Amino acid sequence: MVRSDKQATIQSNPAAELFAYQTDLWRRWVRYLDTLRERANNMLEHEQAGKPPLLDFDYEMILDGRRLERPANYALLRITRVGEDCLEDCLDETKPPVMIVDPRAGHGPGIGGFKQDSEVGMALHEGHPVYFAIFFPEPMPGQTLEDVLNVLRRFVETLAERHPGMPPVLYGNCQAGWAIALLSADCEGLVGPAVLNGSPLSYWSGESGVNPMRLAGGLLGGAWVTHLLADLGGGRFDGAHLAANFESLKPANTLWQKDYQLFADIDGQRERFLDFERWWTGFYSLSKEEIVAIVENLFIGNKLERGEFEVHPGCTVDLKRIRNPLVIFASSGDNITPPHQALNWIPAVYPDTKALKAAGQRIVYLINPHVGHLGIFVSAKVARLEHRAILESVGDLNDLAPGLYEMKIDNPTGDPDCHKPQFQVRFEERQVEDLEYPDQAPEFERVKALSRRNVALYETFAGPWVRRVTTPWSAEMLRQLHPARTSRLMFSERFAPWMGGVKWLAERMETRPTPVNSSNPYRQWETSMSDSIASALTLAGTARDSVFEMAFKRLYGGLWPGKDKTDTRGDQS
């Protein structure tokens, strides 16, 4: 009551409103800087600890891939405890094990089990024995994509031995999803159902003006830049490059909105921000052999959907070989892996529905209308509804007749935290012919041809010299000076001693401040200015993407030497 009277007095006095706003602004500013200081220290502590997986669950290591005959920097964990509950209290012995594999795309493992309301948490609450495939910060010397796939297959075999007669459910997030698809489509194949979350399989697909990332390879001249960065890193590709690339997609969020949301509600957002940033700033490396194989064969070559990717001598991946049921979870709000890239491989592999049914395959897809790429793995709401629905329905997949289905979740209450029968899952049959996405194959064929030439030129004339002058010291210096690191570490008192004064001030701030009412005109002006800045940055990002797209079409369409505009065959050289 006293606080309400105080707020009413402030609202009736313009001078008091200004003073209250300035006091609140100062407090938020100090707390904001202190949060950035703590983020930097967390980043340093996490690296000094060896960057362990950030799982919110107890676990034990079952198999260390670094000790196998063909080693790779992966390990298989078994989840042993759910909060205060022993695992045995949750398990249903009739349910198959679930193996969750996180993306190795610049950051560390753990996003699939980052909190209780996560893929790991939902699988445990549904009674499944849960395993988690992690990876370590540095690759093994000379590690290849084939080595990684070999270790992942060994993990699957280990689960089959531990749970006889129950093929595991493989849960792949982003990059890990296409890795599971490679395992399913190689010469040995898989048996259990696979769930691919935000996983690209058709790398040239996308919507004009919405998905600019697929154009980056062409605008940079192909994969030669990947070779260069890996050589400058002493044979290692710094994951900070991938994180920076991700952040560049949404300049409004990266440059303003993310930090302003923290600043505007510093007391409510601080812990959430620090928890997420601990994962986001833990950059992991890939070997040159891995990243080159990924970029050349998948993102630029698009060899997966074409059945041209040779994973090891004598075995070419063919998606037609997949016989285990697939669940594809994508989102229309995902500008990293839009539904185009998650689904367009289906009509490329199966020309019509009849061909899909003749192959005896079952493919189920689920589309979220708005969540972003990371939200597919991180959002508690998505975990409690979509991932829970997938896990509760995975046993029904084998009962479906061969074909293509869209998974629909009927949730009348709107509450994401519910179980069957509070929500209903329907599998509505769809036609392969209905999956129609724009085809830009000719332009991307030319990108692939140019990339091959540029890589050959680089490896012939520049690569040997770059590798000769690169030393472990220079590689580490470039790694430490990457803007993704320096822009965060600059707030630690270990690098900026004056930040200790910010810590001192923050510790003496009022622990229960009087909040500024939303009707405060100065707070309203602040919010309005923030919205204007975000809108301007969004517009700038949209304009940038439009320029990039026009340049791409101009370079690889009309201006391509020796190509008629009506030519759709591409360059097969």
XYZ file of C-alpha atoms in Angstrom:
573
model
C 0.000 0.000 0.000
C 2.861 2.367 0.851
C 4.520 1.660 -2.485
C 1.248 2.280 -4.393
C 0.803 5.631 -2.627
C 4.379 6.533 -3.504
C 3.801 5.716 -7.188
C 0.601 7.782 -7.225
C 2.473 10.763 -5.784
C 5.195 10.435 -8.406
C 2.651 10.291 -11.255
C 1.078 13.566 -10.132
C 4.419 15.404 -10.041
C 6.382 15.840 -13.318
C 9.608 16.617 -11.466
C 9.179 13.505 -9.354
C 8.541 11.450 -12.511
C 11.783 12.697 -14.025
C 13.733 12.005 -10.832
C 12.217 8.509 -10.519
C 13.061 7.734 -14.140
C 16.648 8.994 -13.812
C 17.145 6.964 -10.645
C 15.752 3.856 -12.309
C 17.798 4.486 -15.455
C 21.013 4.762 -13.431
C 20.225 1.602 -11.492
C 19.400 -0.376 -14.636
C 22.532 0.910 -16.386
C 24.807 -0.209 -13.540
C 23.085 -3.584 -13.298
C 23.285 -4.007 -17.072
C 27.035 -3.341 -17.126
C 27.477 -5.694 -14.182
C 25.606 -8.404 -16.094
C 27.960 -7.983 -19.057
C 30.875 -8.191 -16.617
C 29.525 -11.428 -15.177
C 28.938 -12.846 -18.667
C 32.582 -12.210 -19.544
C 33.775 -13.878 -16.342
C 31.458 -16.841 -16.946
C 32.931 -17.158 -20.422
C 36.477 -17.274 -19.025
C 35.563 -19.715 -16.256
C 33.743 -22.011 -18.671
C 36.773 -22.133 -20.964
C 39.166 -22.748 -18.075
C 36.950 -25.632 -16.918
C 37.308 -27.282 -20.344
C 33.853 -26.236 -21.585
C 31.852 -29.128 -20.089
C 28.390 -29.805 -21.551
C 25.788 -27.453 -20.098
C 23.180 -30.054 -19.223
C 20.673 -29.428 -16.453
C 20.729 -33.145 -15.611
C 23.135 -35.559 -13.931
C 24.856 -37.974 -16.276
C 27.521 -40.637 -16.640
C 29.778 -41.313 -19.614
C 29.048 -44.611 -21.358
C 31.480 -44.446 -24.283
C 34.307 -42.044 -25.151
C 34.706 -41.752 -28.911
C 38.249 -40.425 -28.516
C 39.375 -43.874 -27.359
C 37.956 -45.872 -30.258
C 40.043 -47.360 -33.033
C 38.866 -44.572 -35.331
C 38.597 -41.745 -32.820
C 36.430 -38.649 -32.958
C 35.796 -36.009 -30.314
C 32.371 -37.363 -29.304
C 31.143 -39.178 -26.208
C 27.912 -40.933 -25.251
C 26.291 -39.946 -21.952
C 23.459 -41.578 -20.033
C 21.156 -39.280 -18.089
C 20.995 -40.573 -14.500
C 18.927 -38.094 -12.511
C 16.021 -35.699 -13.055
C 16.322 -32.882 -10.533
C 15.785 -34.491 -7.132
C 14.267 -37.648 -8.605
C 16.239 -40.803 -9.298
C 16.001 -41.915 -12.909
C 14.424 -45.267 -12.021
C 11.338 -43.430 -10.745
C 10.628 -42.138 -14.250
C 11.551 -45.028 -16.551
C 9.054 -47.144 -18.451
C 10.776 -50.383 -19.442
C 8.446 -50.820 -22.417
C 9.658 -47.625 -24.099
C 12.693 -47.427 -26.388
C 15.759 -45.355 -25.542
C 16.123 -41.851 -26.940
C 19.507 -40.549 -28.097
C 19.661 -36.765 -28.461
C 22.438 -35.310 -30.589
C 23.130 -31.588 -30.407
C 24.407 -29.514 -33.341
C 28.143 -29.074 -33.730
C 27.903 -25.731 -35.450
C 30.196 -23.423 -33.522
C 28.757 -23.844 -30.022
C 29.042 -26.598 -27.467
C 26.612 -29.385 -26.591
C 23.764 -29.035 -24.148
C 21.065 -27.004 -25.867
C 18.818 -30.094 -26.047
C 19.029 -30.472 -22.263
C 19.642 -26.893 -21.254
C 16.808 -26.862 -18.716
C 14.165 -29.154 -17.272
C 11.615 -28.153 -19.929
C 13.727 -29.405 -22.834
C 14.005 -32.342 -25.199
C 15.869 -34.319 -22.528
C 13.333 -33.372 -19.874
C 10.328 -34.291 -22.008
C 11.846 -37.648 -23.017
C 12.536 -38.475 -19.360
C 9.051 -37.472 -18.249
C 7.628 -39.716 -20.971
C 9.526 -42.643 -19.456
C 12.270 -43.122 -22.059
C 15.832 -44.002 -21.089
C 17.715 -40.951 -22.358
C 21.208 -40.764 -23.796
C 23.028 -37.682 -25.006
C 25.794 -37.483 -27.608
C 28.222 -34.717 -26.668
C 31.411 -33.482 -28.299
C 34.564 -31.863 -26.999
C 35.955 -28.388 -27.783
C 38.753 -29.555 -30.071
C 38.627 -32.184 -32.838
C 41.033 -35.093 -32.944
C 44.043 -34.539 -35.230
C 42.956 -35.037 -38.835
C 39.381 -35.846 -37.800
C 37.052 -36.327 -40.768
C 33.295 -36.355 -41.195
C 33.576 -40.084 -41.832
C 35.206 -40.512 -38.402
C 32.331 -38.641 -36.751
C 29.690 -40.738 -38.500
C 31.564 -43.914 -37.554
C 31.511 -42.934 -33.862
C 27.820 -41.958 -33.978
C 27.006 -45.344 -35.511
C 28.963 -46.984 -32.704
C 26.776 -45.099 -30.220
C 23.635 -46.434 -31.900
C 25.041 -49.969 -31.762
C 25.817 -49.502 -28.060
C 22.198 -48.518 -27.373
C 20.978 -51.548 -29.312
C 23.152 -53.768 -27.106
C 21.911 -52.128 -23.902
C 18.241 -52.258 -24.960
C 17.713 -55.420 -27.049
C 14.693 -55.437 -29.327
C 14.017 -51.704 -28.940
C 15.584 -49.626 -31.726
C 16.514 -46.212 -30.318
C 14.734 -43.004 -31.232
C 17.379 -40.685 -32.690
C 16.802 -36.996 -31.988
C 18.957 -34.720 -34.149
C 19.059 -30.937 -33.766
C 20.097 -28.821 -36.776
C 23.503 -30.105 -37.956
C 23.041 -33.305 -35.977
C 19.819 -33.944 -37.904
C 21.554 -34.172 -41.250
C 24.269 -36.296 -39.625
C 21.559 -38.761 -38.568
C 20.129 -38.584 -42.099
C 23.581 -39.512 -43.433
C 23.651 -42.530 -41.112
C 20.158 -43.525 -42.218
C 21.012 -43.200 -45.914
C 24.469 -44.765 -46.067
C 25.206 -48.356 -47.006
C 24.338 -49.756 -43.559
C 21.256 -47.682 -42.705
C 19.369 -47.450 -39.413
C 16.296 -49.103 -37.917
C 14.712 -46.840 -35.289
C 12.731 -43.667 -35.988
C 14.657 -40.428 -36.492
C 13.462 -36.954 -35.505
C 15.124 -34.113 -37.427
C 14.644 -30.730 -35.741
C 15.445 -27.681 -37.857
C 17.751 -29.804 -40.005
C 18.622 -28.793 -43.579
C 18.734 -31.535 -46.204
C 18.019 -29.436 -49.312
C 20.646 -26.707 -49.141
C 19.777 -24.674 -52.232
C 16.132 -24.217 -51.292
C 14.699 -21.081 -49.745
C 12.345 -18.192 -50.224
C 13.382 -15.029 -51.994
C 13.819 -12.169 -49.535
C 13.504 -14.448 -46.505
C 16.437 -16.870 -46.470
C 19.624 -15.005 -47.435
C 22.109 -17.366 -45.756
C 21.984 -19.854 -48.646
C 23.401 -17.142 -50.942
C 26.534 -16.541 -48.854
C 28.606 -19.194 -50.592
C 28.046 -17.601 -53.979
C 28.689 -14.041 -52.810
C 31.993 -15.098 -51.220
C 33.127 -17.008 -54.285
C 32.659 -20.490 -52.856
C 34.476 -22.645 -50.326
C 37.928 -21.097 -50.695
C 37.211 -18.799 -47.718
C 36.605 -21.881 -45.564
C 39.983 -23.271 -46.630
C 41.648 -19.948 -45.795
C 40.097 -19.581 -42.330
C 40.935 -23.179 -41.430
C 44.532 -22.725 -42.614
C 44.885 -19.509 -40.606
C 43.628 -21.478 -37.608
C 46.382 -24.047 -37.971
C 44.066 -26.704 -39.385
C 41.171 -25.818 -37.067
C 38.059 -23.855 -37.988
C 37.014 -21.547 -35.158
C 33.349 -21.929 -34.204
C 33.223 -18.194 -33.493
C 33.035 -17.661 -37.274
C 29.790 -19.651 -37.397
C 28.331 -17.827 -34.392
C 29.143 -14.440 -35.941
C 27.544 -15.543 -39.198
C 24.403 -16.514 -37.310
C 24.281 -13.164 -35.506
C 24.700 -11.214 -38.741
C 21.373 -12.522 -40.046
C 19.347 -10.316 -37.699
C 21.223 -7.050 -37.099
C 18.318 -5.528 -35.165
C 18.382 -8.329 -32.621
C 22.175 -8.591 -32.459
C 22.935 -4.872 -32.258
C 19.996 -3.673 -30.189
C 16.963 -5.758 -29.227
C 18.764 -8.529 -27.363
C 20.616 -6.074 -25.128
C 17.731 -3.659 -24.744
C 15.403 -6.429 -23.567
C 17.965 -7.174 -20.877
C 18.410 -3.491 -20.023
C 14.666 -2.765 -19.891
C 13.941 -5.631 -17.470
C 17.311 -6.200 -15.871
C 15.908 -7.845 -12.736
C 13.674 -10.266 -14.611
C 15.985 -11.106 -17.520
C 19.434 -11.223 -15.891
C 19.597 -14.920 -14.962
C 17.973 -16.078 -18.189
C 20.447 -13.974 -20.175
C 23.474 -15.296 -18.280
C 22.353 -18.924 -18.575
C 21.879 -18.691 -22.325
C 25.062 -16.699 -22.910
C 27.114 -19.314 -21.079
C 26.194 -21.695 -23.902
C 26.221 -19.126 -26.718
C 29.756 -17.902 -25.947
C 31.318 -21.358 -25.623
C 32.867 -21.640 -29.090
C 34.005 -25.064 -30.318
C 36.322 -25.881 -33.229
C 36.036 -28.185 -36.224
C 38.915 -29.701 -38.157
C 39.673 -28.401 -41.620
C 38.797 -31.803 -43.066
C 35.334 -31.701 -41.481
C 34.328 -28.149 -42.326
C 35.605 -28.412 -45.899
C 33.656 -31.642 -46.460
C 30.511 -30.044 -45.020
C 30.714 -26.808 -47.013
C 31.789 -28.317 -50.336
C 29.511 -31.359 -50.315
C 26.423 -30.003 -48.572
C 26.023 -26.230 -48.483
C 27.591 -25.534 -51.876
C 27.435 -28.936 -53.560
C 23.943 -29.963 -52.348
C 25.087 -33.551 -52.840
C 22.912 -35.067 -50.131
C 19.551 -34.758 -51.875
C 21.204 -35.628 -55.205
C 22.677 -38.890 -53.948
C 26.232 -37.816 -54.822
C 27.824 -37.556 -51.366
C 30.485 -40.243 -50.907
C 30.825 -40.567 -47.129
C 33.605 -43.107 -47.436
C 35.221 -44.974 -50.327
C 32.745 -47.266 -52.006
C 29.623 -45.875 -50.326
C 27.585 -42.954 -51.619
C 24.718 -41.648 -49.521
C 21.315 -42.142 -51.127
C 18.259 -40.801 -49.318
C 16.175 -43.449 -51.069
C 17.879 -46.009 -48.825
C 16.241 -44.576 -45.716
C 13.798 -47.114 -44.329
C 13.415 -45.929 -40.753
C 10.445 -43.576 -40.159
C 11.315 -39.873 -40.236
C 9.767 -36.991 -38.305
C 10.768 -33.573 -39.646
C 10.119 -30.619 -37.342
C 10.535 -27.218 -39.012
C 9.284 -23.687 -38.468
C 8.131 -20.950 -40.803
C 9.896 -18.482 -38.498
C 13.268 -20.192 -38.935
C 15.539 -18.223 -41.266
C 18.442 -20.664 -40.767
C 16.628 -23.840 -41.831
C 13.302 -22.811 -43.367
C 10.735 -25.497 -44.249
C 12.041 -25.302 -47.830
C 15.416 -26.721 -46.779
C 13.888 -29.246 -44.396
C 11.346 -30.656 -46.882
C 12.315 -29.901 -50.475
C 14.518 -32.993 -50.665
C 11.382 -35.158 -50.623
C 10.133 -34.267 -54.161
C 13.760 -34.275 -55.336
C 14.170 -37.898 -54.203
C 10.614 -39.158 -54.752
C 9.078 -37.659 -57.925
C 5.544 -38.411 -56.724
C 3.588 -39.925 -53.862
C 3.411 -43.259 -55.635
C 7.211 -43.513 -55.641
C 7.366 -42.723 -51.919
C 4.797 -45.377 -51.086
C 6.483 -47.902 -53.351
C 9.678 -47.377 -51.353
C 7.771 -48.292 -48.180
C 8.837 -45.069 -46.475
C 6.947 -43.079 -43.829
C 7.750 -39.381 -43.561
C 5.927 -37.141 -41.096
C 6.457 -33.396 -40.941
C 5.395 -30.828 -38.362
C 5.470 -27.068 -39.027
C 5.492 -24.445 -36.280
C 4.172 -21.132 -37.664
C 6.461 -18.650 -35.920
C 9.237 -19.924 -33.608
C 12.818 -19.106 -34.600
C 15.652 -21.544 -35.249
C 16.954 -21.755 -31.685
C 13.418 -21.798 -30.335
C 12.923 -25.239 -31.875
C 15.477 -26.603 -29.386
C 15.386 -24.053 -26.531
C 11.789 -22.877 -26.107
C 10.132 -24.391 -23.041
C 6.732 -23.931 -24.688
C 7.848 -25.872 -27.772
C 9.368 -28.596 -25.583
C 6.184 -29.016 -23.540
C 3.897 -29.193 -26.576
C 5.568 -30.178 -29.860
C 8.422 -32.302 -28.497
C 6.164 -33.966 -25.960
C 3.632 -34.709 -28.716
C 6.362 -36.153 -30.945
C 7.643 -38.413 -28.167
C 4.146 -39.538 -27.163
C 3.372 -40.381 -30.803
C 6.638 -41.954 -31.908
C 5.259 -45.427 -31.251
C 2.459 -44.792 -33.767
C 4.791 -44.181 -36.713
C 5.227 -47.829 -37.643
C 1.440 -48.248 -37.687
C 1.110 -45.685 -40.483
C 0.851 -46.871 -44.055
C 3.792 -45.770 -46.236
C 3.388 -42.190 -47.392
C 3.778 -38.525 -46.516
C 1.914 -37.115 -43.516
C 1.558 -33.786 -41.770
C 1.404 -34.013 -37.993
C -1.331 -31.834 -36.517
C -1.654 -31.107 -32.796
C -5.128 -30.160 -31.575
C -4.758 -28.351 -28.255
C -8.133 -26.756 -27.371
C -6.983 -25.439 -23.982
C -3.984 -23.594 -25.424
C -1.919 -24.868 -22.480
C 1.435 -26.183 -23.738
C 2.004 -28.145 -20.526
C -0.466 -30.948 -21.117
C -0.604 -34.630 -22.039
C -2.882 -36.821 -24.077
C -5.890 -36.762 -24.041
C -5.766 -33.013 -23.258
C -4.344 -32.668 -26.774
C -4.852 -34.848 -29.831
C -2.355 -35.740 -32.550
C -3.529 -36.362 -36.096
C -1.496 -37.579 -39.063
C -3.063 -36.083 -42.180
C -1.921 -37.659 -45.432
C -0.284 -35.284 -47.905
C 0.885 -35.548 -51.506
C 4.528 -35.208 -52.482
C 3.340 -33.195 -55.471
C 2.036 -30.515 -53.073
C 5.552 -29.715 -51.837
C 6.346 -27.012 -54.364
C 9.259 -24.689 -53.659
C 11.105 -22.325 -56.033
C 13.943 -23.902 -58.013
C 17.172 -21.933 -58.327
C 19.329 -24.901 -59.309
C 20.964 -23.248 -62.365
C 22.355 -20.367 -60.311
C 23.639 -22.664 -57.578
C 25.177 -25.013 -60.134
C 27.255 -22.052 -61.273
C 28.217 -21.272 -57.683
C 29.418 -24.850 -57.329
C 31.465 -24.611 -60.522
C 33.054 -21.310 -59.473
C 33.782 -22.681 -56.010
C 35.705 -25.607 -57.467
C 37.838 -23.295 -59.564
C 38.510 -20.876 -56.711
C 39.431 -23.686 -54.319
C 41.830 -25.087 -56.907
C 43.422 -21.653 -57.357
C 43.704 -21.122 -53.611
C 45.193 -24.543 -52.901
C 47.639 -24.173 -55.789
C 48.922 -20.643 -55.242
C 47.922 -19.290 -51.810
C 47.204 -22.230 -49.512
C 50.777 -23.569 -49.284
C 52.076 -20.111 -48.321
C 49.325 -19.512 -45.749
C 50.058 -22.854 -44.091
C 53.797 -22.142 -44.144
C 53.525 -18.782 -42.339
C 50.837 -19.901 -39.867
C 52.178 -20.898 -36.461
C 50.422 -22.149 -33.318
C 51.021 -18.689 -31.824
C 49.466 -16.824 -34.765
C 46.495 -19.214 -34.886
C 45.814 -18.725 -31.173
C 46.217 -14.954 -31.501
C 43.589 -14.827 -34.258
C 41.289 -17.016 -32.201
C 41.556 -14.821 -29.115
C 41.162 -11.601 -31.115
C 37.988 -12.709 -32.869
C 35.331 -9.983 -32.386
C 32.880 -12.550 -31.014
C 35.280 -12.977 -28.082
C 36.750 -9.511 -27.625
C 33.347 -7.785 -27.725
C 32.339 -9.833 -24.685
C 35.596 -10.268 -22.766
C 36.218 -6.508 -22.778
C 33.716 -6.215 -19.914
C 35.641 -8.511 -17.551
C 37.653 -6.817 -14.804
C 40.508 -9.136 -15.790
C 40.838 -7.123 -19.012
C 39.272 -3.851 -17.854
C 40.123 -3.305 -14.160
C 37.673 -0.401 -13.882
C 34.800 -2.890 -14.233
C 35.537 -3.785 -10.623
C 33.999 -0.419 -9.775
C 30.819 -1.442 -11.594
C 30.681 -4.584 -9.472
C 31.103 -2.479 -6.314
C 28.252 -0.179 -7.354
C 25.955 -3.062 -8.321
C 26.425 -4.713 -4.927
C 25.254 -1.527 -3.232
C 22.211 -0.953 -5.400
C 18.733 -1.155 -3.893
C 17.749 -4.824 -3.921
C 14.010 -4.094 -4.120
C 13.754 -0.887 -6.115
C 10.555 1.019 -6.685
C 9.710 0.234 -10.328
C 8.976 3.082 -12.692
C 5.352 2.911 -13.752
C 4.747 2.121 -17.428
C 2.810 5.387 -17.681
C 5.944 7.384 -16.845
C 6.397 9.631 -19.921
C 10.176 9.279 -19.872
C 9.970 5.489 -19.790
C 7.453 5.629 -22.634
C 9.848 7.833 -24.608
C 12.648 5.330 -23.966
C 10.505 2.457 -25.231
C 9.477 4.453 -28.294
C 13.103 5.295 -29.100
C 14.074 1.646 -28.723
C 11.322 0.586 -31.116
C 12.478 3.197 -33.639
C 16.087 2.017 -33.456
C 15.022 -1.620 -33.846
C 12.813 -0.744 -36.831
C 15.644 1.169 -38.492
C 18.067 -1.728 -38.021
C 15.471 -4.200 -39.296
C 14.942 -2.049 -42.381
C 18.698 -1.822 -42.910
C 19.000 -5.601 -42.640
C 16.178 -6.110 -45.122
C 17.794 -3.662 -47.547
C 21.138 -5.424 -47.165
C 19.565 -8.817 -47.875
C 17.785 -7.411 -50.944
C 21.057 -6.030 -52.307
C 22.781 -9.368 -51.700
C 19.986 -11.242 -53.461
C 20.021 -8.905 -56.460
C 23.805 -9.219 -56.666
C 23.566 -13.014 -56.494
C 20.971 -13.198 -59.268
C 22.903 -10.731 -61.377
C 26.213 -12.544 -60.941
C 24.984 -16.100 -61.384
C 22.038 -15.384 -63.649
C 22.263 -12.701 -66.297
C 25.969 -11.882 -66.142
C 27.343 -15.429 -66.008
C 29.795 -15.741 -68.923
C 28.749 -18.045 -71.714
C 25.288 -18.592 -70.283
C 22.042 -17.755 -71.986
C 19.351 -16.505 -69.629
C 17.093 -19.345 -70.661
C 19.722 -21.972 -69.867
C 18.565 -24.152 -66.981
C 21.089 -26.931 -67.223
C 23.715 -25.379 -64.959
C 27.404 -26.037 -65.044
C 28.211 -29.655 -64.375
C 31.958 -29.295 -64.547
